CSV table of C-alpha atoms in Angstrom, one decimal:
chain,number,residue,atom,x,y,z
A,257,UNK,CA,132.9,94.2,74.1
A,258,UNK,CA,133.1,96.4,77.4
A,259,UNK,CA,130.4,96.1,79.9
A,260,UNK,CA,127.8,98.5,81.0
A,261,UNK,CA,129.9,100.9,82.1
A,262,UNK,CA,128.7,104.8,82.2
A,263,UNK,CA,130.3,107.6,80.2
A,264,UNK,CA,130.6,111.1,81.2
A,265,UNK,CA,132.1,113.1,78.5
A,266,UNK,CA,133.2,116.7,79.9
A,267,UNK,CA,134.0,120.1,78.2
A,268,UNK,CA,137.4,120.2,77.7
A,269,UNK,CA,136.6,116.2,75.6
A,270,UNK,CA,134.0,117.2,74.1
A,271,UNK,CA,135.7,120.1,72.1
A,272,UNK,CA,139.1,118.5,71.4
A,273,UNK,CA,136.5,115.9,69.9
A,274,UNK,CA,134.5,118.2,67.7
A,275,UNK,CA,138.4,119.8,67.1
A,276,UNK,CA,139.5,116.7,65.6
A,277,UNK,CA,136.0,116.1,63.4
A,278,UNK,CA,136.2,119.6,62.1
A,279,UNK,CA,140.0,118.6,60.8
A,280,UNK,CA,138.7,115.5,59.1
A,281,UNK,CA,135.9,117.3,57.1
A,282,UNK,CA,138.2,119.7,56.2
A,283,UNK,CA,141.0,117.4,54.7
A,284,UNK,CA,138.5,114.6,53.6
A,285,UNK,CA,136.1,117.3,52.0
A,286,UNK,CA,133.3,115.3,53.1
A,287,UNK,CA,130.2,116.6,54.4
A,288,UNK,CA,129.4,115.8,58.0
A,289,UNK,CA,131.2,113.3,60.4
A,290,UNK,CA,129.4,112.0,63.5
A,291,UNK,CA,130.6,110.1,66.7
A,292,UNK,CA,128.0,107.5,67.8
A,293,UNK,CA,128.9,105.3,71.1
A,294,UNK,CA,128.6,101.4,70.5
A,295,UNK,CA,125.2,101.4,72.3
A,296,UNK,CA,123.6,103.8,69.8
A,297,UNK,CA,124.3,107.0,71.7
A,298,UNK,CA,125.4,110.5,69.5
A,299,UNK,CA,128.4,111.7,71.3
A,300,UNK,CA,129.5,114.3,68.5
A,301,UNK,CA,129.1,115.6,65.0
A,302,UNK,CA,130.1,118.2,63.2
A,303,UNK,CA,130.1,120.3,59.8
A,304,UNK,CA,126.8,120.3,57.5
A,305,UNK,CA,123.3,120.4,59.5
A,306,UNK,CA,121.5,117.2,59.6
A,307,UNK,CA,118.6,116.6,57.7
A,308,UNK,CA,117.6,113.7,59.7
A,309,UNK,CA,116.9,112.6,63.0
A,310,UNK,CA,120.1,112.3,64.5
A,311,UNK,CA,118.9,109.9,67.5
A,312,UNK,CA,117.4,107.3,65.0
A,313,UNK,CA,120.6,107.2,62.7
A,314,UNK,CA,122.4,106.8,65.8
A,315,UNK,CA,120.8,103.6,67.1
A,316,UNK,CA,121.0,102.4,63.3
A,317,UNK,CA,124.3,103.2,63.1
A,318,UNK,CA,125.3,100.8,66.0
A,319,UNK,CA,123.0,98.0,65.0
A,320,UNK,CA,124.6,98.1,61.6
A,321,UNK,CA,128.2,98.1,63.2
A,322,UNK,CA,127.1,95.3,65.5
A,323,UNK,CA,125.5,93.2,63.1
A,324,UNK,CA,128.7,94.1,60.5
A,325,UNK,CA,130.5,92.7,63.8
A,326,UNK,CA,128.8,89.4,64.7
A,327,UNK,CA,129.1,88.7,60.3
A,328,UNK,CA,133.1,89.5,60.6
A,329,UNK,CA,133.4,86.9,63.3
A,330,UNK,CA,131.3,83.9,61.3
A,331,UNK,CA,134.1,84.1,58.5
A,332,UNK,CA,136.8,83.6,60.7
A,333,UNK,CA,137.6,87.7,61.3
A,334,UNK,CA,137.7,89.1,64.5
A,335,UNK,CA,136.1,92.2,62.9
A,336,UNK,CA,135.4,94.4,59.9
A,337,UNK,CA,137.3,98.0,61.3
A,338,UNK,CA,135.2,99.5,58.8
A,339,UNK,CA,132.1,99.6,56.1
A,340,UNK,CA,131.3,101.6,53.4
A,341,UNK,CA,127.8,102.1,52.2
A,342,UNK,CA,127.6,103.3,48.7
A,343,UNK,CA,124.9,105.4,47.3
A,344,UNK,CA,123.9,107.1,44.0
A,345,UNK,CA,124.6,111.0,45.6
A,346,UNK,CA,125.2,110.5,49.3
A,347,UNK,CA,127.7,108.2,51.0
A,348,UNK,CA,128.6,106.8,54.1
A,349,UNK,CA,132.2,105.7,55.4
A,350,UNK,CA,131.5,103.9,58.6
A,351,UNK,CA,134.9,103.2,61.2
A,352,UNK,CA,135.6,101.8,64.5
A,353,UNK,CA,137.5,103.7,67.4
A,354,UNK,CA,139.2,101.9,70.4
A,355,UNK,CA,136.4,99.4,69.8
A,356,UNK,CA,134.1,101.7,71.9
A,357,UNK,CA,132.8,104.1,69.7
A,358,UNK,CA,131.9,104.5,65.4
A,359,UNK,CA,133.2,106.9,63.6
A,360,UNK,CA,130.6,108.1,60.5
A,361,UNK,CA,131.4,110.5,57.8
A,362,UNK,CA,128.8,111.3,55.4
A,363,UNK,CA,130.2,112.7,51.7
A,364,UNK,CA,129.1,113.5,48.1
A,365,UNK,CA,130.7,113.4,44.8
A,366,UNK,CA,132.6,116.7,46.1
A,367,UNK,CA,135.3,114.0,47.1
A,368,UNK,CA,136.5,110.2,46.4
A,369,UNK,CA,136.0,107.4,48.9
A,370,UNK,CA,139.2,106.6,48.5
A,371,UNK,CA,140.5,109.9,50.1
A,372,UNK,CA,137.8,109.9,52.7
A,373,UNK,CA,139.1,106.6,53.7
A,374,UNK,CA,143.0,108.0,53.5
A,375,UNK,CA,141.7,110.8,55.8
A,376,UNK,CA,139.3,108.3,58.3
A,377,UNK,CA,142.3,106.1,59.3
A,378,UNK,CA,144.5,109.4,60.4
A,379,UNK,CA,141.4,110.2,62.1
A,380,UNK,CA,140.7,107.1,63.8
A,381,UNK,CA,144.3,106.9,65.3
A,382,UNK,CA,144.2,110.3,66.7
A,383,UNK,CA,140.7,109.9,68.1
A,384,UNK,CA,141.5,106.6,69.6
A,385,UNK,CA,144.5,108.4,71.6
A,386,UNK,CA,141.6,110.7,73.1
A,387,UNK,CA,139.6,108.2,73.8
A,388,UNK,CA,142.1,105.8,75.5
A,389,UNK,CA,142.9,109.0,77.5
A,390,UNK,CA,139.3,109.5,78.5
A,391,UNK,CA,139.0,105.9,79.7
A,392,UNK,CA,142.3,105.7,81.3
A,393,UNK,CA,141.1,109.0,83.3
A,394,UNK,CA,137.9,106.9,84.5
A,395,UNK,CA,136.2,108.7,86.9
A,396,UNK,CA,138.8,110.7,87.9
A,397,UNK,CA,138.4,114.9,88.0
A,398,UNK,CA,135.2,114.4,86.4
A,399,UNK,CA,131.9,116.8,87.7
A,400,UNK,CA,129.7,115.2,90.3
A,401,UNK,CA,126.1,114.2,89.4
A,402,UNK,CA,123.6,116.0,91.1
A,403,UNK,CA,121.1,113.3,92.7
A,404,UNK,CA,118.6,112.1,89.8
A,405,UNK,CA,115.2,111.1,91.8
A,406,UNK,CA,114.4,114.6,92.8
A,407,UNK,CA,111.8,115.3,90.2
A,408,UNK,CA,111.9,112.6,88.0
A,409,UNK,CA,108.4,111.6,89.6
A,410,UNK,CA,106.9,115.2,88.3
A,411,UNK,CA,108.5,114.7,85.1
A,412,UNK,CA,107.3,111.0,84.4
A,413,UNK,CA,103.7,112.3,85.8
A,414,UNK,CA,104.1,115.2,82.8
A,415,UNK,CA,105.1,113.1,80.4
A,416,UNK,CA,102.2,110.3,80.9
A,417,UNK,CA,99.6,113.3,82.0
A,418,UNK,CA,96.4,113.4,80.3
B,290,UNK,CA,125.6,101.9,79.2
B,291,UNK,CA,124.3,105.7,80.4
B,292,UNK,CA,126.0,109.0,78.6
B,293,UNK,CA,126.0,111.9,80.7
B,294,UNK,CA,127.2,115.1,78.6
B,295,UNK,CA,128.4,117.6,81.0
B,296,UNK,CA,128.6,119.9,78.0
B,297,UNK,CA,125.1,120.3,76.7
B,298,UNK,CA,124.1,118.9,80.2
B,299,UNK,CA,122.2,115.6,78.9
B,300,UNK,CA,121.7,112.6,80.6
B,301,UNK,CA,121.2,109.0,77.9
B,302,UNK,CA,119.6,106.0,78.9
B,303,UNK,CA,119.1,102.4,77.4
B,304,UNK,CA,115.8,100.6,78.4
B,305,UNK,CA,115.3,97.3,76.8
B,306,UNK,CA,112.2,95.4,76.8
B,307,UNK,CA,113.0,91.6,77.3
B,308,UNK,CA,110.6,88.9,76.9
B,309,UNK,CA,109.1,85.8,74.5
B,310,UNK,CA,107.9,86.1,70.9
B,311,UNK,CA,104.2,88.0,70.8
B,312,UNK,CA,104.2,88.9,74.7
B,313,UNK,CA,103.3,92.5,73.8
B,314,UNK,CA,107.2,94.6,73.7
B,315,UNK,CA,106.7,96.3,70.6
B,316,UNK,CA,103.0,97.1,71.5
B,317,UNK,CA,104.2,98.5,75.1
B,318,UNK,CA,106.2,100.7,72.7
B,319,UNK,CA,103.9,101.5,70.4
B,320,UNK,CA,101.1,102.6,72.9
B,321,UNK,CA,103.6,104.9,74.9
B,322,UNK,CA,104.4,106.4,71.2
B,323,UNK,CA,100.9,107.3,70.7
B,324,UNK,CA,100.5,108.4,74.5
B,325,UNK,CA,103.4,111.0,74.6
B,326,UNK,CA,103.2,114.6,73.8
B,327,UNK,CA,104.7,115.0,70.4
B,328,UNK,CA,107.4,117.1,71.7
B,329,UNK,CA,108.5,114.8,73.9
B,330,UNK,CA,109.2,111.6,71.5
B,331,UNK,CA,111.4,111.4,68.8
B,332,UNK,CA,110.7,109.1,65.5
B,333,UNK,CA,110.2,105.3,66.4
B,334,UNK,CA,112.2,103.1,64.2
B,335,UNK,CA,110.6,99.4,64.1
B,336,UNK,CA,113.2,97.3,62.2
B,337,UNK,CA,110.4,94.2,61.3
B,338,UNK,CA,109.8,91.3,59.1
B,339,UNK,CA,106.9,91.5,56.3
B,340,UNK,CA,104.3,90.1,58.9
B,341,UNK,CA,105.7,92.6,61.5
B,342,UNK,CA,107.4,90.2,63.5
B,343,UNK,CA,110.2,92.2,65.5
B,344,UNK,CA,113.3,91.3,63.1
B,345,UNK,CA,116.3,93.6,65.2
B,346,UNK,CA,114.5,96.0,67.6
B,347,UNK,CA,112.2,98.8,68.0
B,348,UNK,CA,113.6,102.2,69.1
B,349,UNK,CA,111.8,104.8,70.5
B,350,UNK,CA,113.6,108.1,72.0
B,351,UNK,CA,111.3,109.7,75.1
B,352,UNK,CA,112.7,113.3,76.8
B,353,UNK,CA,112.2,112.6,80.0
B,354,UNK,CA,112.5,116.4,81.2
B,355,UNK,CA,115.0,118.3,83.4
B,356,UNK,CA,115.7,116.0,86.5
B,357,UNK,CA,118.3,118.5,88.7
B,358,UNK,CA,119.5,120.3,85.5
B,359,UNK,CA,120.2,117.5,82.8
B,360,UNK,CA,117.6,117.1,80.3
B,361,UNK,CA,117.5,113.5,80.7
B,362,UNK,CA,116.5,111.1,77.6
B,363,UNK,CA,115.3,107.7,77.5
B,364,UNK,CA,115.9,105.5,74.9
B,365,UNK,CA,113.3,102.1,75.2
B,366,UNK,CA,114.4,99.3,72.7
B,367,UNK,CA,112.4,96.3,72.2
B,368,UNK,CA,114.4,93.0,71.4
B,369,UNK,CA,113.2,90.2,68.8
B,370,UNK,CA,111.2,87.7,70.9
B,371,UNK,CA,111.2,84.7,68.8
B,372,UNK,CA,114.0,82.0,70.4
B,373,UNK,CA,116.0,81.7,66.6
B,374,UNK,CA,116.8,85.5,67.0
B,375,UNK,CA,118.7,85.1,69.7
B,376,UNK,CA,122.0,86.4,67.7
B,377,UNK,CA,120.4,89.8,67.4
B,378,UNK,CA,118.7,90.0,71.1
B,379,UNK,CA,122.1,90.0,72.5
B,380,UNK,CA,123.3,92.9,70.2
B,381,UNK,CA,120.3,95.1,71.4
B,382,UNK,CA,121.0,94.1,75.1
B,383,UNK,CA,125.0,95.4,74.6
B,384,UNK,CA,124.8,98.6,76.9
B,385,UNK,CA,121.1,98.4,78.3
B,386,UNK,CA,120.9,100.4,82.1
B,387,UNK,CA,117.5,98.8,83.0
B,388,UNK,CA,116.1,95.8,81.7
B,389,UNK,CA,111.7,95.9,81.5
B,390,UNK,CA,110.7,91.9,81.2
B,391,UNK,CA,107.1,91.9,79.3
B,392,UNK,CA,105.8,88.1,79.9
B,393,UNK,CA,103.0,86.9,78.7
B,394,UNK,CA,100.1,86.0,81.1
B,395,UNK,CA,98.3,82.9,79.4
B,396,UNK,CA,98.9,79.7,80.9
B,397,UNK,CA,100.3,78.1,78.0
B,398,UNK,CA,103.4,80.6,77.7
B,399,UNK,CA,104.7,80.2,80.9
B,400,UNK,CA,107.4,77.9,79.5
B,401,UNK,CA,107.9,80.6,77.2
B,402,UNK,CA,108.5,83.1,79.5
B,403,UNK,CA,110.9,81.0,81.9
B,404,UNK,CA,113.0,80.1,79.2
B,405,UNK,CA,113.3,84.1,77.8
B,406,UNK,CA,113.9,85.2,81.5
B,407,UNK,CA,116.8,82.6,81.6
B,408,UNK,CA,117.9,83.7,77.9
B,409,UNK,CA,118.0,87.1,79.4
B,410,UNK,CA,120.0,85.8,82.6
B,411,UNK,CA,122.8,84.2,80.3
B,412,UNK,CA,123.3,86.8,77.5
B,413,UNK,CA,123.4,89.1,80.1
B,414,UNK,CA,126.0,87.5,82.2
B,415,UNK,CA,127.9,86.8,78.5
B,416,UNK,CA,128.6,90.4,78.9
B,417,UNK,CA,129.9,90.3,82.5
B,418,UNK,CA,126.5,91.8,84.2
B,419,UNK,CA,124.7,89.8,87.1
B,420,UNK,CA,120.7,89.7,86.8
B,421,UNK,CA,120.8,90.6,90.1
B,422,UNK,CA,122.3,94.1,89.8
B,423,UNK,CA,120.5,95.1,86.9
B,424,UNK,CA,117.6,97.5,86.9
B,425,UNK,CA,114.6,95.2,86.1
B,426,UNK,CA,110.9,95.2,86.3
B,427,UNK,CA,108.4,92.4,85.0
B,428,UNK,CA,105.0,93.2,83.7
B,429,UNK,CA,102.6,90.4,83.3
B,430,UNK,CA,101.0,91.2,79.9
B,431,UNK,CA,97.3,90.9,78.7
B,432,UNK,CA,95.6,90.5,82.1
B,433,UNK,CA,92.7,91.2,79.9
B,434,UNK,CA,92.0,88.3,78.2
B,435,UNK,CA,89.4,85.4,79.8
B,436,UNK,CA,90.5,84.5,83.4
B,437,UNK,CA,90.8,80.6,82.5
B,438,UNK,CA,93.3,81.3,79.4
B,439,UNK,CA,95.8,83.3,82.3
B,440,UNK,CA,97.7,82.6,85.4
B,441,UNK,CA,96.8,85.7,87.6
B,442,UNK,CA,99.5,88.1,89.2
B,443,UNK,CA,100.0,86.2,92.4
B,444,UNK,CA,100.8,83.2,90.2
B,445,UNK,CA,102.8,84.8,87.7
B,446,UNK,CA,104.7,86.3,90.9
B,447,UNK,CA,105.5,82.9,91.9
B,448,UNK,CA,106.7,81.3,88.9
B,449,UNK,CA,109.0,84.1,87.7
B,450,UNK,CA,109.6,87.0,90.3
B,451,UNK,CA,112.3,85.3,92.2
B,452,UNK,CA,114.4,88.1,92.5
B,453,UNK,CA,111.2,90.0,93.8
B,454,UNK,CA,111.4,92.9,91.8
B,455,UNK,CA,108.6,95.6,90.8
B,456,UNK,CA,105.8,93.7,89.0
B,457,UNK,CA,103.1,94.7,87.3
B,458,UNK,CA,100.1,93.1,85.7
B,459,UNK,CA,99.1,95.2,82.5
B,460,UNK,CA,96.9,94.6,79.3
B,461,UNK,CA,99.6,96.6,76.9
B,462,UNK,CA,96.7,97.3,73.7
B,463,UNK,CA,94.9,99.1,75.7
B,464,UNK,CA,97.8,101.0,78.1
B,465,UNK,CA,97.0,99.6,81.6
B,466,UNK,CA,99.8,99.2,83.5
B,467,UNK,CA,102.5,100.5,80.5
B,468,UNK,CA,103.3,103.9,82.6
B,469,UNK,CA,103.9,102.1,85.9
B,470,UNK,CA,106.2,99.9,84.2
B,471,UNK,CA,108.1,102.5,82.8
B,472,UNK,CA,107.8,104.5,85.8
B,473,UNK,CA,109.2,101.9,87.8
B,474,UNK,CA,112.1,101.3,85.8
B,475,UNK,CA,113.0,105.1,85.2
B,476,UNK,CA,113.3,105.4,88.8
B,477,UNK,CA,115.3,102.4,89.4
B,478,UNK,CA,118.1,103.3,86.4
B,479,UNK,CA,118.1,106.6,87.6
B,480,UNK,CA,119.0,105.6,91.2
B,481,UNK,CA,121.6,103.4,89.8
B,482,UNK,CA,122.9,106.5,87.9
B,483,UNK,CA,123.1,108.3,90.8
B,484,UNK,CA,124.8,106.1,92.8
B,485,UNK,CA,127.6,104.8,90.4
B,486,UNK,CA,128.7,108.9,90.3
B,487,UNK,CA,131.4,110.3,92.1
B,488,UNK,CA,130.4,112.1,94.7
């Protein structure tokens, strides 16, 4: 597991991501696919609208991987790559990527598991090419912060204000 | 572990609140829930045993605002408390920017609370990060209950604020010194933010 390193994820990432989702839900004919970071963060999704809060299923999401994780290692594996979760009309396909990041795809009966899983493992290689990329580009060419403090005082003050 | 999205211009960060079983975590959560202007929190998720007992976290997602252009979210988890969860406690640390320690005041919990405060120093440092660099702020929980059940702040300060970070005494059922806490710690992540950016 990496450290608490920061992410910036720029433009240009940020649609060859959503790129490569759109080409899973199209192959897979699943229904939605999100990108959620190992510490519970959304990065992307993309095809149907969510019916649900997407920050809450986010956080799940890791805590599932991470528990799915720590289980793995107590039977002698060094990890589970990926977990399905099966339900009556909705299901989820769950997959690691470059061991930073989880790859979700949410699908119906409009498709097989078994394809959505063919379909997640191209996925997960080509992702995990954009990601090592990202990484290996560290800091580099990236957009400066502005400084944060200015006017985070106001804001807290708003936010607790009576 | 902060995301900054340079696309829809959002800044992420982690907050975890650190501290024994029954010090007051998820209640400091709970309170700011009820606190917040509706449009400003998202749904809180408390993953808890039958009796309530924290079981794998609490999550609540606060907007912060726009801090120089970035609508900039915070995202406070609480960790189980109780020593045996300790499995789970390090999974909701993974990634945390700023670290709120929530001890609990009576006399007969200091143990407790050295013993978490080391807990936190190790599982930390499991995952390479020093106490000392970490954004962290103690608040010494229910100050309100009968002065001869409680150390007071200056002891408290004493006993566990070696590294002399913000501290705050607070009573957490009835919100007194929640929003300083969080206060404190916003500023400090987002300092840390700011810094670790190329300029």
């Amino acid at each position: 597991m990496t450290g608490a390193g920061s992410w910036s994820l720029g433009e240009q990432d940020h649609r060859r991501i959503t790129e490569q989702l759109n080409d899973l839900l199209r192959e897979s004919n699943a229904r939605c696919a999100l990108l959620v970071d190992r510490t519970g963060q959304l990065l992307a999704n993309a095809g149907d609208q969510l019916q649900f809060d997407p920050t809450s299923f986010a956080s799940l999401t890791a805590a599932d991987f991470s528990a799915n994780d720590q289980l793995a290692k107590m039977i002698g594996e060094p990890e589970f790559a990926s977990l399905f979760h099966q339900g009556e009309k909705e299901s989820m396909y769950l997959a690691d990527v470059a061991r930073r990041v989880i790859l979700v795809v949410l699908f119906d009966q409009r498709t097989t598991v078994g394809l959505v899983r063919l379909r997640v493992k191209q996925a997960v290689g080509d992702l995990a090419k954009l990601f090592e990329e990202m990484f290996q580009r560290g800091a580099d060419g990236k957009p400066a912060l502005p400084s944060l403090l200015e006017g985070a005082d106001d804001e807290i003050d708003k936010l607790f204000g009576d | 572990m902060s995301l900054v999205n340079f696309t829809s211009r959002e800044i992420t960060c982690k907050i975890v609140y650190y501290g024994p079983g029954r010090s007051g975590k998820t209640t400091n959560l709970q309170y700011i829930y009820g606190r917040v202007p509706e449009d400003r929190r998202g749904r809180m998720v408390s993953l808890a045993t039958q009796t309530d007992r924290t079981l794998f976290f609490d999550f609540l997602p606060l907007e912060l605002g726009s801090i120089s252009g970035f609508t900039t979210r915070f995202q406070l988890y609480t960790v189980p408390g109780q020593v045996y969860y300790n499995a789970t406690r390090k999974l909701v640390l993974q990634g945390a920017d700023g670290v709120v320690f929530v001890a609990d005041s009576q006399i007969r919990q200091l143990d407790e609370n050295i013993e978490s405060l080391q807990n936190l120093q190790a599982n930390l440092l499991e995952q390479g990060i020093d106490v000392r660099t970490i954004p962290l702020v103690l608040q010494y929980n229910k100050q309100d209950l009968p002065s001869d059940l409680i150390l007071q702040v200056a002891d408290l300060e004493e006993q566990l604020n070696f590294r002399m970070v913000p501290a705050f005494g607070a009573s957490a059922v009835v919100g007194k010194g929640l929003f300083e806490t969080l206060r404190a710690i916003s500023e400090r992540v987002l300092r840390k933010l700011s810094e670790a950016q190329p300029a």
